[in-house]
């Protein structure tokens, strides 16, 4: 079945540091890939997505590239801010059920 | 306001009681989903629905019942609540025709079973 593996957290960075959160997946077919963000006490918000190999999703300074050869979708940001502190979830779509399979989430803490 | 809403936002109940969590969306999305979020597990799919009157089980359906008589509503019922069902529950919806299957999430319901 489908699965998503994310790096364990928490990840603690200083403001303006470079961020990478690793995500690898196992899936049949050609899933779409997503990063969702969850701020404290809130629901999940779509951060970015990619629908096919070599696509790059980007939003709010975050980027991730769909790498089919390495089955990865790593999240990066060049300079994090305190306001980026949240839990980040990598997910892939199930083309049959349309449901998402999520990784366990990575908590990011950015210190001023 | 347009969007996806859940009610109640917080609920405390006792073991053995029946509880219903409500989900309402205003986009007329075909697909709706229920997930539970537990520490260390991310989100896991409980049930999903492709359209009104069409529902199917996800990964962790035991102890839950759903219905979908109208496109906009997708209630989740715990028939006899257990402590292991203490969790945060998220409802989501997505368009039926979109190729990317982007899902939009409600704010969640935090359920505590004593």
mmCIF file of C-alpha atoms in Angstrom:
data_model
loop_
_atom_site.group_PDB
_atom_site.id
_atom_site.type_symbol
_atom_site.label_atom_id
_atom_site.label_comp_id
_atom_site.label_asym_id
_atom_site.label_seq_id
_atom_site.Cartn_x
_atom_site.Cartn_y
_atom_site.Cartn_z
ATOM 1 C CA UNK A 1 0.000 0.000 0.000
ATOM 2 C CA UNK A 2 0.870 3.663 -0.059
ATOM 3 C CA UNK A 3 3.085 5.152 2.623
ATOM 4 C CA UNK A 4 4.865 8.417 3.408
ATOM 5 C CA UNK A 5 7.941 8.759 5.600
ATOM 6 C CA UNK A 6 9.010 12.101 7.047
ATOM 7 C CA UNK A 7 12.006 13.044 9.109
ATOM 8 C CA UNK A 8 11.405 13.028 12.836
ATOM 9 C CA UNK A 9 11.061 16.299 14.657
ATOM 10 C CA UNK A 10 11.156 18.636 16.259
ATOM 11 C CA UNK A 11 13.392 20.665 14.003
ATOM 12 C CA UNK A 12 14.692 23.743 15.782
ATOM 13 C CA UNK A 13 16.237 26.551 13.747
ATOM 14 C CA UNK A 14 17.242 30.144 14.225
ATOM 15 C CA UNK A 15 15.486 32.824 12.226
ATOM 16 C CA UNK A 16 16.860 33.178 8.669
ATOM 17 C CA UNK A 17 18.309 29.655 8.667
ATOM 18 C CA UNK A 18 17.845 27.267 5.742
ATOM 19 C CA UNK A 19 15.162 24.618 6.140
ATOM 20 C CA UNK A 20 14.940 21.121 4.720
ATOM 21 C CA UNK A 21 12.314 18.597 5.775
ATOM 22 C CA UNK A 22 12.785 15.236 4.105
ATOM 23 C CA UNK A 23 9.881 13.256 2.709
ATOM 24 C CA UNK A 24 9.952 9.965 0.824
ATOM 25 C CA UNK A 25 7.035 7.932 -0.388
ATOM 26 C CA UNK A 26 5.945 4.527 -1.611
ATOM 27 C CA UNK A 27 3.037 4.379 -4.006
ATOM 28 C CA UNK A 28 1.616 2.577 -6.982
ATOM 29 C CA UNK A 29 0.862 4.590 -10.071
ATOM 30 C CA UNK A 30 1.541 8.299 -10.303
ATOM 31 C CA UNK A 31 0.262 10.071 -7.219
ATOM 32 C CA UNK A 32 0.102 13.796 -6.653
ATOM 33 C CA UNK A 33 2.240 15.018 -3.757
ATOM 34 C CA UNK A 34 1.401 17.660 -1.173
ATOM 35 C CA UNK A 35 2.769 19.574 1.746
ATOM 36 C CA UNK A 36 0.253 20.731 4.329
ATOM 37 C CA UNK A 37 0.961 23.000 7.296
ATOM 38 C CA UNK A 38 -0.815 23.033 10.647
ATOM 39 C CA UNK A 39 -0.476 26.032 12.931
ATOM 40 C CA UNK A 40 -1.222 25.563 16.635
ATOM 41 C CA UNK A 41 -4.903 24.924 17.298
ATOM 42 C CA UNK A 42 -5.855 25.032 13.630
ATOM 43 C CA UNK A 43 -6.719 22.671 10.802
ATOM 44 C CA UNK A 44 -4.438 21.747 7.932
ATOM 45 C CA UNK A 45 -3.741 24.237 5.166
ATOM 46 C CA UNK A 46 -2.389 23.331 1.771
ATOM 47 C CA UNK A 47 1.121 24.750 1.441
ATOM 48 C CA UNK A 48 2.100 23.459 -1.998
ATOM 49 C CA UNK A 49 1.587 20.579 -4.383
ATOM 50 C CA UNK A 50 3.061 18.827 -7.429
ATOM 51 C CA UNK A 51 1.190 16.569 -9.769
ATOM 52 C CA UNK A 52 3.878 14.894 -11.886
ATOM 53 C CA UNK A 53 7.550 14.032 -11.946
ATOM 54 C CA UNK A 54 9.959 16.999 -11.943
ATOM 55 C CA UNK A 55 7.198 19.456 -11.086
ATOM 56 C CA UNK A 56 8.179 22.047 -8.499
ATOM 57 C CA UNK A 57 5.542 23.303 -6.118
ATOM 58 C CA UNK A 58 6.136 26.639 -4.408
ATOM 59 C CA UNK A 59 4.344 28.990 -2.048
ATOM 60 C CA UNK A 60 5.346 31.598 0.564
ATOM 61 C CA UNK A 61 9.045 30.937 -0.058
ATOM 62 C CA UNK A 62 8.696 27.172 0.395
ATOM 63 C CA UNK A 63 9.571 24.804 -2.451
ATOM 64 C CA UNK A 64 9.465 21.080 -3.122
ATOM 65 C CA UNK A 65 10.313 19.095 -6.257
ATOM 66 C CA UNK A 66 8.627 15.831 -7.214
ATOM 67 C CA UNK A 67 11.516 13.384 -7.704
ATOM 68 C CA UNK A 68 10.224 10.127 -9.093
ATOM 69 C CA UNK A 69 13.660 8.503 -9.367
ATOM 70 C CA UNK A 70 14.276 8.910 -5.632
ATOM 71 C CA UNK A 71 10.562 8.848 -4.635
ATOM 72 C CA UNK A 72 11.076 12.049 -2.676
ATOM 73 C CA UNK A 73 9.382 15.406 -2.153
ATOM 74 C CA UNK A 74 11.621 17.327 0.239
ATOM 75 C CA UNK A 75 10.416 20.681 1.554
ATOM 76 C CA UNK A 76 12.875 23.602 1.518
ATOM 77 C CA UNK A 77 12.921 27.258 2.452
ATOM 78 C CA UNK A 78 15.889 29.539 2.155
ATOM 79 C CA UNK A 79 15.234 31.736 5.191
ATOM 80 C CA UNK A 80 12.742 30.743 7.873
ATOM 81 C CA UNK A 81 10.834 33.141 10.080
ATOM 82 C CA UNK A 82 9.393 32.737 13.561
ATOM 83 C CA UNK A 83 5.949 32.724 11.946
ATOM 84 C CA UNK A 84 6.853 29.504 10.090
ATOM 85 C CA UNK A 85 6.755 27.583 13.367
ATOM 86 C CA UNK A 86 4.167 24.858 12.784
ATOM 87 C CA UNK A 87 3.767 21.160 12.009
ATOM 88 C CA UNK A 88 4.394 20.188 8.387
ATOM 89 C CA UNK A 89 2.826 17.126 6.793
ATOM 90 C CA UNK A 90 3.858 15.449 3.575
ATOM 91 C CA UNK A 91 1.062 13.570 1.817
ATOM 92 C CA UNK A 92 0.250 11.742 -1.384
ATOM 93 C CA UNK A 93 -3.027 11.187 -3.148
ATOM 94 C CA UNK A 94 -4.686 7.861 -3.723
ATOM 95 C CA UNK A 95 -5.940 7.968 -7.271
ATOM 96 C CA UNK A 96 -8.644 5.433 -6.518
ATOM 97 C CA UNK A 97 -10.236 6.729 -3.330
ATOM 98 C CA UNK A 98 -9.022 10.315 -3.722
ATOM 99 C CA UNK A 99 -7.926 10.072 -0.091
ATOM 100 C CA UNK A 100 -4.589 11.313 1.191
ATOM 101 C CA UNK A 101 -1.920 9.235 2.879
ATOM 102 C CA UNK A 102 -0.005 11.369 5.364
ATOM 103 C CA UNK A 103 3.395 11.219 6.938
ATOM 104 C CA UNK A 104 3.556 11.525 10.713
ATOM 105 C CA UNK A 105 4.352 15.237 10.586
ATOM 106 C CA UNK A 106 7.434 17.280 11.451
ATOM 107 C CA UNK A 107 7.276 20.043 14.025
ATOM 108 C CA UNK A 108 9.339 23.116 13.147
ATOM 109 C CA UNK A 109 10.346 25.573 15.842
ATOM 110 C CA UNK A 110 11.996 28.802 14.726
ATOM 111 C CA UNK A 111 13.718 30.855 17.386
ATOM 112 C CA UNK A 112 14.303 34.607 17.074
ATOM 113 C CA UNK B 1 -19.183 32.153 5.283
ATOM 114 C CA UNK B 2 -18.132 29.783 2.556
ATOM 115 C CA UNK B 3 -15.850 26.905 3.382
ATOM 116 C CA UNK B 4 -15.848 23.817 5.527
ATOM 117 C CA UNK B 5 -16.996 23.886 9.129
ATOM 118 C CA UNK B 6 -17.066 21.359 11.927
ATOM 119 C CA UNK B 7 -19.062 21.218 15.120
ATOM 120 C CA UNK B 8 -18.599 21.002 17.967
ATOM 121 C CA UNK B 9 -14.988 22.205 18.159
ATOM 122 C CA UNK B 10 -14.521 20.528 21.543
ATOM 123 C CA UNK B 11 -16.401 17.629 23.084
ATOM 124 C CA UNK B 12 -15.990 15.662 26.282
ATOM 125 C CA UNK B 13 -18.015 12.488 26.655
ATOM 126 C CA UNK B 14 -18.039 9.269 28.611
ATOM 127 C CA UNK B 15 -17.280 5.713 27.581
ATOM 128 C CA UNK B 16 -20.278 4.043 25.992
ATOM 129 C CA UNK B 17 -22.107 7.181 24.909
ATOM 130 C CA UNK B 18 -23.032 7.933 21.325
ATOM 131 C CA UNK B 19 -21.427 11.031 19.834
ATOM 132 C CA UNK B 20 -21.973 12.684 16.460
ATOM 133 C CA UNK B 21 -19.486 15.048 14.896
ATOM 134 C CA UNK B 22 -20.818 17.340 12.201
ATOM 135 C CA UNK B 23 -19.170 18.496 9.004
ATOM 136 C CA UNK B 24 -20.601 20.990 6.510
ATOM 137 C CA UNK B 25 -19.109 22.365 3.298
ATOM 138 C CA UNK B 26 -20.423 25.084 1.024
ATOM 139 C CA UNK B 27 -18.430 24.333 -2.143
ATOM 140 C CA UNK B 28 -20.614 21.440 -3.377
ATOM 141 C CA UNK B 29 -17.515 19.257 -3.481
ATOM 142 C CA UNK B 30 -18.234 15.656 -4.429
ATOM 143 C CA UNK B 31 -15.727 14.029 -2.118
ATOM 144 C CA UNK B 32 -15.681 14.275 1.652
ATOM 145 C CA UNK B 33 -13.402 12.594 4.171
ATOM 146 C CA UNK B 34 -13.001 11.991 7.875
ATOM 147 C CA UNK B 35 -9.533 11.680 9.390
ATOM 148 C CA UNK B 36 -8.306 11.287 12.932
ATOM 149 C CA UNK B 37 -5.069 12.797 14.131
ATOM 150 C CA UNK B 38 -3.055 11.091 16.829
ATOM 151 C CA UNK B 39 0.448 11.884 17.996
ATOM 152 C CA UNK B 40 3.002 9.947 15.986
ATOM 153 C CA UNK B 41 0.471 8.758 13.405
ATOM 154 C CA UNK B 42 -0.189 11.810 11.328
ATOM 155 C CA UNK B 43 -3.716 11.699 9.966
ATOM 156 C CA UNK B 44 -5.471 8.423 9.251
ATOM 157 C CA UNK B 45 -8.528 7.993 7.079
ATOM 158 C CA UNK B 46 -11.676 6.778 8.841
ATOM 159 C CA UNK B 47 -14.328 6.994 6.122
ATOM 160 C CA UNK B 48 -14.804 8.780 2.833
ATOM 161 C CA UNK B 49 -17.651 9.584 0.488
ATOM 162 C CA UNK B 50 -17.556 10.059 -3.274
ATOM 163 C CA UNK B 51 -21.070 11.562 -3.464
ATOM 164 C CA UNK B 52 -24.368 11.674 -1.625
ATOM 165 C CA UNK B 53 -25.388 8.180 -0.513
ATOM 166 C CA UNK B 54 -21.972 6.721 -1.442
ATOM 167 C CA UNK B 55 -19.608 6.007 1.445
ATOM 168 C CA UNK B 56 -16.738 3.615 2.040
ATOM 169 C CA UNK B 57 -14.300 2.598 4.744
ATOM 170 C CA UNK B 58 -10.826 3.957 5.181
ATOM 171 C CA UNK B 59 -7.944 2.599 7.228
ATOM 172 C CA UNK B 60 -9.484 2.810 10.716
ATOM 173 C CA UNK B 61 -13.313 2.519 10.409
ATOM 174 C CA UNK B 62 -14.080 0.295 13.417
ATOM 175 C CA UNK B 63 -16.432 1.922 15.910
ATOM 176 C CA UNK B 64 -17.544 4.673 13.519
ATOM 177 C CA UNK B 65 -20.583 5.166 11.308
ATOM 178 C CA UNK B 66 -21.125 7.769 8.589
ATOM 179 C CA UNK B 67 -23.961 8.900 6.389
ATOM 180 C CA UNK B 68 -24.306 11.362 3.555
ATOM 181 C CA UNK B 69 -27.868 12.165 2.636
ATOM 182 C CA UNK B 70 -26.930 15.624 1.309
ATOM 183 C CA UNK B 71 -23.847 16.646 -0.640
ATOM 184 C CA UNK B 72 -22.896 19.355 1.853
ATOM 185 C CA UNK B 73 -23.078 17.318 5.061
ATOM 186 C CA UNK B 74 -21.031 14.345 6.238
ATOM 187 C CA UNK B 75 -21.647 13.492 9.912
ATOM 188 C CA UNK B 76 -19.465 11.008 11.784
ATOM 189 C CA UNK B 77 -21.024 8.990 14.616
ATOM 190 C CA UNK B 78 -19.243 7.095 17.342
ATOM 191 C CA UNK B 79 -21.871 4.551 18.281
ATOM 192 C CA UNK B 80 -20.388 3.660 21.680
ATOM 193 C CA UNK B 81 -17.401 5.828 22.467
ATOM 194 C CA UNK B 82 -14.209 4.266 23.817
ATOM 195 C CA UNK B 83 -11.135 5.894 25.319
ATOM 196 C CA UNK B 84 -9.085 4.900 22.287
ATOM 197 C CA UNK B 85 -11.282 7.222 20.233
ATOM 198 C CA UNK B 86 -9.947 10.244 22.085
ATOM 199 C CA UNK B 87 -8.419 12.191 19.231
ATOM 200 C CA UNK B 88 -8.674 15.233 17.012
ATOM 201 C CA UNK B 89 -11.034 14.649 14.102
ATOM 202 C CA UNK B 90 -10.726 16.476 10.798
ATOM 203 C CA UNK B 91 -13.215 16.632 7.998
ATOM 204 C CA UNK B 92 -12.049 17.461 4.470
ATOM 205 C CA UNK B 93 -13.548 17.871 1.022
ATOM 206 C CA UNK B 94 -12.328 17.905 -2.566
ATOM 207 C CA UNK B 95 -13.706 18.362 -6.026
ATOM 208 C CA UNK B 96 -14.653 15.297 -7.988
ATOM 209 C CA UNK B 97 -13.214 16.430 -11.289
ATOM 210 C CA UNK B 98 -9.907 17.935 -10.195
ATOM 211 C CA UNK B 99 -6.940 15.878 -11.270
ATOM 212 C CA UNK B 100 -4.829 16.960 -8.338
ATOM 213 C CA UNK B 101 -7.279 15.836 -5.639
ATOM 214 C CA UNK B 102 -6.461 18.793 -3.418
ATOM 215 C CA UNK B 103 -8.298 18.513 -0.113
ATOM 216 C CA UNK B 104 -9.537 21.369 2.038
ATOM 217 C CA UNK B 105 -9.752 20.801 5.760
ATOM 218 C CA UNK B 106 -12.071 21.958 8.493
ATOM 219 C CA UNK B 107 -10.750 23.334 11.802
ATOM 220 C CA UNK B 108 -11.107 20.018 13.619
ATOM 221 C CA UNK B 109 -13.015 18.639 16.602
ATOM 222 C CA UNK B 110 -11.087 17.707 19.716
ATOM 223 C CA UNK B 111 -12.870 14.758 21.328
ATOM 224 C CA UNK B 112 -12.061 13.449 24.782
ATOM 225 C CA UNK B 113 -13.613 10.190 25.970
ATOM 226 C CA UNK B 114 -13.429 9.689 29.716
#
